[in-house]
Tab-separated table of C-alpha atoms in Angstrom:
chain	number	residue	atom	x	y	z
A	1	GLN	CA	10.593	0.728	-25.038
A	2	VAL	CA	12.060	-1.367	-22.633
A	3	GLN	CA	12.519	-4.737	-23.405
A	4	LEU	CA	13.249	-7.657	-20.910
A	5	GLN	CA	15.189	-11.007	-22.704
A	6	GLU	CA	15.840	-14.353	-20.604
A	7	SER	CA	18.728	-16.487	-21.330
A	8	GLY	CA	20.284	-19.556	-19.865
A	9	PRO	CA	20.229	-23.805	-20.540
A	10	GLY	CA	16.703	-25.604	-20.889
A	11	LEU	CA	17.856	-28.181	-19.675
A	12	VAL	CA	18.958	-28.835	-16.011
A	13	LYS	CA	19.436	-32.003	-14.320
A	14	PRO	CA	18.406	-32.900	-11.055
A	15	SER	CA	20.090	-32.111	-7.983
A	16	GLU	CA	21.997	-29.323	-9.967
A	17	THR	CA	21.902	-25.503	-9.929
A	18	LEU	CA	18.982	-23.774	-12.054
A	19	SER	CA	21.007	-20.349	-14.015
A	20	LEU	CA	18.758	-17.721	-16.125
A	21	THR	CA	20.431	-14.170	-17.103
A	22	CYS	CA	17.626	-11.433	-17.532
A	23	THR	CA	19.115	-9.120	-19.973
A	24	VAL	CA	17.100	-4.968	-19.612
A	25	SER	CA	17.127	-3.238	-23.028
A	26	GLY	CA	16.071	0.422	-23.902
A	27	GLY	CA	16.442	1.590	-19.840
A	28	SER	CA	18.389	1.596	-17.544
A	29	ILE	CA	18.306	-1.244	-14.513
A	30	ARG	CA	18.191	1.767	-12.237
A	31	SER	CA	15.261	2.529	-9.713
A	32	TYR	CA	13.349	-0.063	-10.608
A	33	TYR	CA	12.698	-3.490	-8.639
A	34	TRP	CA	13.849	-6.789	-11.064
A	35	SER	CA	12.185	-9.827	-10.281
A	36	TRP	CA	11.822	-13.191	-11.641
A	37	ILE	CA	7.892	-15.354	-11.629
A	38	ARG	CA	7.536	-18.649	-12.743
A	39	GLN	CA	5.333	-20.736	-14.494
A	40	PRO	CA	4.819	-24.789	-14.582
A	41	PRO	CA	2.972	-26.299	-17.619
A	42	GLY	CA	-0.769	-25.545	-17.607
A	43	ARG	CA	-0.571	-23.533	-14.117
A	44	GLY	CA	-0.492	-20.677	-12.484
A	45	LEU	CA	2.349	-17.868	-11.714
A	46	GLU	CA	4.698	-18.295	-8.347
A	47	TYR	CA	6.788	-15.153	-7.636
A	48	ILE	CA	10.107	-16.522	-7.074
A	49	GLY	CA	11.910	-12.919	-5.905
A	50	TYR	CA	13.584	-9.670	-6.548
A	51	ILE	CA	16.457	-7.553	-6.466
A	52	TYR	CA	17.126	-3.781	-6.493
A	53	TYR	CA	19.154	-2.335	-8.865
A	54	SER	CA	21.500	-1.404	-5.334
A	55	GLY	CA	21.130	-4.996	-4.481
A	56	SER	CA	18.584	-5.532	-1.903
A	57	THR	CA	16.208	-9.265	-2.100
A	58	ASN	CA	13.462	-10.223	-1.416
A	59	TYR	CA	12.707	-14.205	-1.853
A	60	ASN	CA	9.573	-16.265	-1.786
A	61	PRO	CA	10.142	-18.522	1.793
A	62	SER	CA	9.078	-20.757	0.101
A	63	LEU	CA	12.123	-20.749	-1.833
A	64	LYS	CA	14.375	-19.168	-0.227
A	65	SER	CA	16.826	-21.691	1.417
A	66	ARG	CA	17.883	-22.632	-2.658
A	67	VAL	CA	17.603	-18.986	-4.402
A	68	THR	CA	19.810	-16.551	-5.303
A	69	ILE	CA	19.147	-13.134	-7.112
A	70	SER	CA	22.267	-11.090	-8.008
A	71	VAL	CA	22.604	-8.190	-10.870
A	72	ASP	CA	25.135	-6.488	-12.152
A	73	THR	CA	24.020	-2.823	-13.184
A	74	SER	CA	27.498	-2.260	-15.385
A	75	LYS	CA	25.913	-5.072	-17.878
A	76	ASN	CA	22.573	-3.951	-17.520
A	77	GLN	CA	21.329	-7.918	-15.740
A	78	PHE	CA	20.091	-9.941	-13.209
A	79	SER	CA	20.529	-13.192	-12.379
A	80	LEU	CA	18.423	-15.822	-10.613
A	81	LYS	CA	20.223	-19.120	-9.508
A	82	LEU	CA	17.639	-21.906	-7.997
A	83	SER	CA	20.031	-24.745	-6.382
A	84	SER	CA	19.303	-28.688	-5.878
A	85	VAL	CA	16.678	-28.242	-8.502
A	86	THR	CA	14.056	-31.343	-8.853
A	87	THR	CA	11.701	-32.022	-11.733
A	88	ALA	CA	8.813	-30.129	-10.387
A	89	ASP	CA	11.121	-26.823	-10.815
A	90	THR	CA	10.300	-27.158	-15.009
A	91	ALA	CA	8.665	-23.892	-15.716
A	92	VAL	CA	8.672	-21.157	-18.190
A	93	TYR	CA	10.730	-18.499	-16.217
A	94	TYR	CA	9.879	-14.861	-16.660
A	95	CYS	CA	11.845	-11.534	-15.585
A	96	ALA	CA	9.914	-9.162	-14.879
A	97	ARG	CA	9.700	-5.076	-13.837
A	98	ALA	CA	8.708	-3.009	-10.944
A	99	PRO	CA	7.931	0.228	-10.637
A	100	ALA	CA	8.545	0.625	-6.257
A	101	SER	CA	5.264	0.052	-4.250
A	102	GLY	CA	3.579	-0.866	-8.224
A	103	ALA	CA	3.174	-4.029	-10.589
A	104	PHE	CA	4.768	-6.010	-12.744
A	105	ASP	CA	4.847	-3.489	-16.180
A	106	TYR	CA	6.957	-5.516	-18.204
A	107	TRP	CA	7.853	-8.572	-18.888
A	108	GLY	CA	10.461	-11.068	-20.717
A	109	GLN	CA	8.996	-13.365	-23.191
A	110	GLY	CA	9.969	-16.223	-20.641
A	111	THR	CA	12.228	-19.393	-21.319
A	112	LEU	CA	11.451	-22.925	-20.726
A	113	VAL	CA	13.623	-24.777	-17.971
A	114	THR	CA	12.963	-28.483	-18.341
A	115	VAL	CA	14.770	-30.744	-15.187
A	116	SER	CA	15.520	-33.880	-16.006
A	117	SER	CA	18.089	-36.077	-16.872
B	1	GLU	CA	1.168	-15.001	3.073
B	2	ILE	CA	-1.608	-12.832	1.557
B	3	VAL	CA	-3.624	-15.643	-0.809
B	4	LEU	CA	-5.750	-14.811	-3.834
B	5	THR	CA	-8.790	-16.911	-4.765
B	6	GLN	CA	-9.884	-16.096	-8.309
B	7	SER	CA	-13.630	-16.744	-9.291
B	8	PRO	CA	-14.786	-18.355	-11.154
B	9	GLY	CA	-12.452	-20.595	-12.667
B	10	THR	CA	-13.612	-20.679	-16.379
B	11	VAL	CA	-16.075	-18.868	-17.602
B	12	SER	CA	-18.157	-19.006	-21.158
B	13	LEU	CA	-19.432	-16.204	-22.348
B	14	SER	CA	-19.824	-14.814	-26.258
B	15	PRO	CA	-18.160	-11.974	-28.115
B	16	GLY	CA	-19.955	-8.302	-27.143
B	17	GLU	CA	-20.719	-9.723	-23.749
B	18	ARG	CA	-19.451	-8.402	-20.201
B	19	ALA	CA	-17.119	-10.518	-18.108
B	20	THR	CA	-17.036	-9.874	-14.498
B	21	LEU	CA	-14.388	-11.430	-12.930
B	22	SER	CA	-13.666	-11.465	-9.214
B	23	CYS	CA	-10.581	-12.033	-6.929
B	24	ARG	CA	-10.806	-12.634	-2.853
B	25	ALA	CA	-8.050	-11.981	-0.874
B	26	SER	CA	-7.191	-13.934	2.686
B	27	GLN	CA	-6.378	-10.514	4.508
B	28	SER	CA	-6.822	-6.633	3.689
B	29	VAL	CA	-5.048	-5.256	0.592
B	30	SER	CA	-4.546	-2.445	1.920
B	31	SER	CA	-3.941	1.084	-0.462
B	32	SER	CA	-5.525	-1.127	-3.416
B	33	TYR	CA	-2.308	-2.880	-4.489
B	34	LEU	CA	-4.001	-5.191	-6.561
B	35	ALA	CA	-2.830	-5.718	-10.176
B	36	TRP	CA	-4.444	-7.840	-13.280
B	37	TYR	CA	-2.970	-9.169	-15.993
B	38	GLN	CA	-3.957	-11.101	-18.840
B	39	GLN	CA	-2.171	-14.389	-20.379
B	40	LYS	CA	-2.687	-15.673	-24.220
B	41	PRO	CA	-1.269	-18.930	-24.824
B	42	GLY	CA	2.891	-18.838	-25.496
B	43	GLN	CA	2.701	-15.671	-23.861
B	44	ALA	CA	3.779	-13.746	-20.487
B	45	PRO	CA	1.274	-11.931	-18.799
B	46	ARG	CA	0.291	-8.647	-20.053
B	47	LEU	CA	-0.655	-5.734	-17.355
B	48	LEU	CA	-3.954	-4.438	-17.540
B	49	ILE	CA	-5.275	-2.859	-14.211
B	50	TYR	CA	-3.011	-1.483	-11.197
B	51	GLY	CA	-4.109	0.208	-7.739
B	52	ALA	CA	-7.065	-2.121	-8.025
B	53	SER	CA	-8.928	0.713	-10.839
B	54	SER	CA	-6.008	1.893	-12.642
B	55	ARG	CA	-5.932	1.161	-16.680
B	56	ALA	CA	-1.907	0.731	-17.936
B	57	PRO	CA	-0.858	2.406	-21.444
B	58	GLY	CA	-2.321	1.207	-24.090
B	59	ILE	CA	-5.073	-0.981	-21.706
B	60	PRO	CA	-8.764	-0.317	-23.992
B	61	ASP	CA	-11.610	1.484	-21.427
B	62	ARG	CA	-13.475	-1.594	-22.055
B	63	PHE	CA	-11.086	-3.151	-19.343
B	64	SER	CA	-11.727	-1.694	-15.688
B	65	GLY	CA	-10.788	-2.912	-12.395
B	66	SER	CA	-12.692	-2.511	-8.847
B	67	GLY	CA	-13.011	-2.806	-5.375
B	68	SER	CA	-11.480	-2.191	-1.822
B	69	GLY	CA	-10.051	-4.656	0.959
B	70	THR	CA	-10.263	-7.749	0.209
B	71	ASP	CA	-12.731	-8.135	-3.047
B	72	PHE	CA	-11.900	-6.872	-5.933
B	73	THR	CA	-13.390	-6.884	-9.599
B	74	LEU	CA	-11.858	-7.084	-13.446
B	75	THR	CA	-15.292	-6.183	-15.731
B	76	ILE	CA	-14.603	-6.624	-19.242
B	77	SER	CA	-17.864	-4.654	-20.635
B	78	ARG	CA	-17.948	-5.986	-24.041
B	79	LEU	CA	-15.661	-8.848	-25.437
B	80	GLU	CA	-13.287	-8.717	-28.380
B	81	PRO	CA	-12.925	-12.052	-29.647
B	82	GLU	CA	-8.841	-10.709	-28.816
B	83	ASP	CA	-9.996	-10.964	-25.247
B	84	PHE	CA	-10.369	-14.603	-24.649
B	85	ALA	CA	-7.314	-15.607	-22.325
B	86	VAL	CA	-6.430	-16.132	-18.929
B	87	TYR	CA	-6.874	-13.508	-15.781
B	88	TYR	CA	-4.885	-13.286	-13.068
B	89	CYS	CA	-4.704	-10.919	-9.958
B	90	GLN	CA	-1.542	-9.997	-8.249
B	91	GLN	CA	-1.316	-7.784	-4.306
B	92	TYR	CA	1.945	-6.797	-4.105
B	93	ASP	CA	1.374	-5.130	-0.567
B	94	SER	CA	2.935	-7.375	1.051
B	95	SER	CA	5.910	-10.229	0.749
B	96	PRO	CA	5.577	-13.004	-0.438
B	97	LEU	CA	4.285	-11.667	-3.708
B	98	THR	CA	0.943	-13.943	-4.595
B	99	PHE	CA	-0.773	-14.878	-7.351
B	100	GLY	CA	-4.384	-16.238	-7.906
B	101	GLY	CA	-5.045	-18.975	-9.648
B	102	GLY	CA	-6.664	-17.751	-12.878
B	103	THR	CA	-9.493	-17.046	-14.006
B	104	LYS	CA	-10.315	-18.032	-17.895
B	105	VAL	CA	-12.364	-16.676	-20.761
B	106	GLU	CA	-13.591	-18.703	-23.085
B	107	ILE	CA	-15.527	-18.393	-26.111
B	108	LYS	CA	-19.075	-19.992	-25.651
């Protein structure tokens, strides 16, 4: 059974960089698309971006200038960096898997990141 | 960007009743690359339907999806107590991937 687990700081200061890692277990990171999705408290879901195991990426234009997603196939991990954060970036951040041309079939449990001084 | 509009925002129903949730796209979603997710408080979304009408593994057959183009529907034939949750549609036809705003199915 594939499992995804987010990890990283739960508190980030304004203007700093948010960094999260998603560890994939129970399956290979190869041949799938790996995404980050966030959900502000009490609100809906927002797609941040994805990376293919080969390293190709796609980002939401609304966040593209601040987002970097990378992958480490040797560790079965992929990571998110979001720079210059503000309080508007406070959200639960999820990592998720999608097959090619597919929906998100596996999700991490989510991690709350609060942006506050 | 494809904007997905879900309606109603909230629906109040009793266990055993039928729920019909709508998802309308601002432009055609080709190849029916439309999914539905269920989310309960404090949990990650769970994939219910992909390809507009295919149930994900382990999803009960009381959940069904239909539609094409710009109009899609999720139907729950007979609500069970565990079905009261928020439901989101999502298109994976074009970038950026987008989600609808959600429909909350609450107990009447």
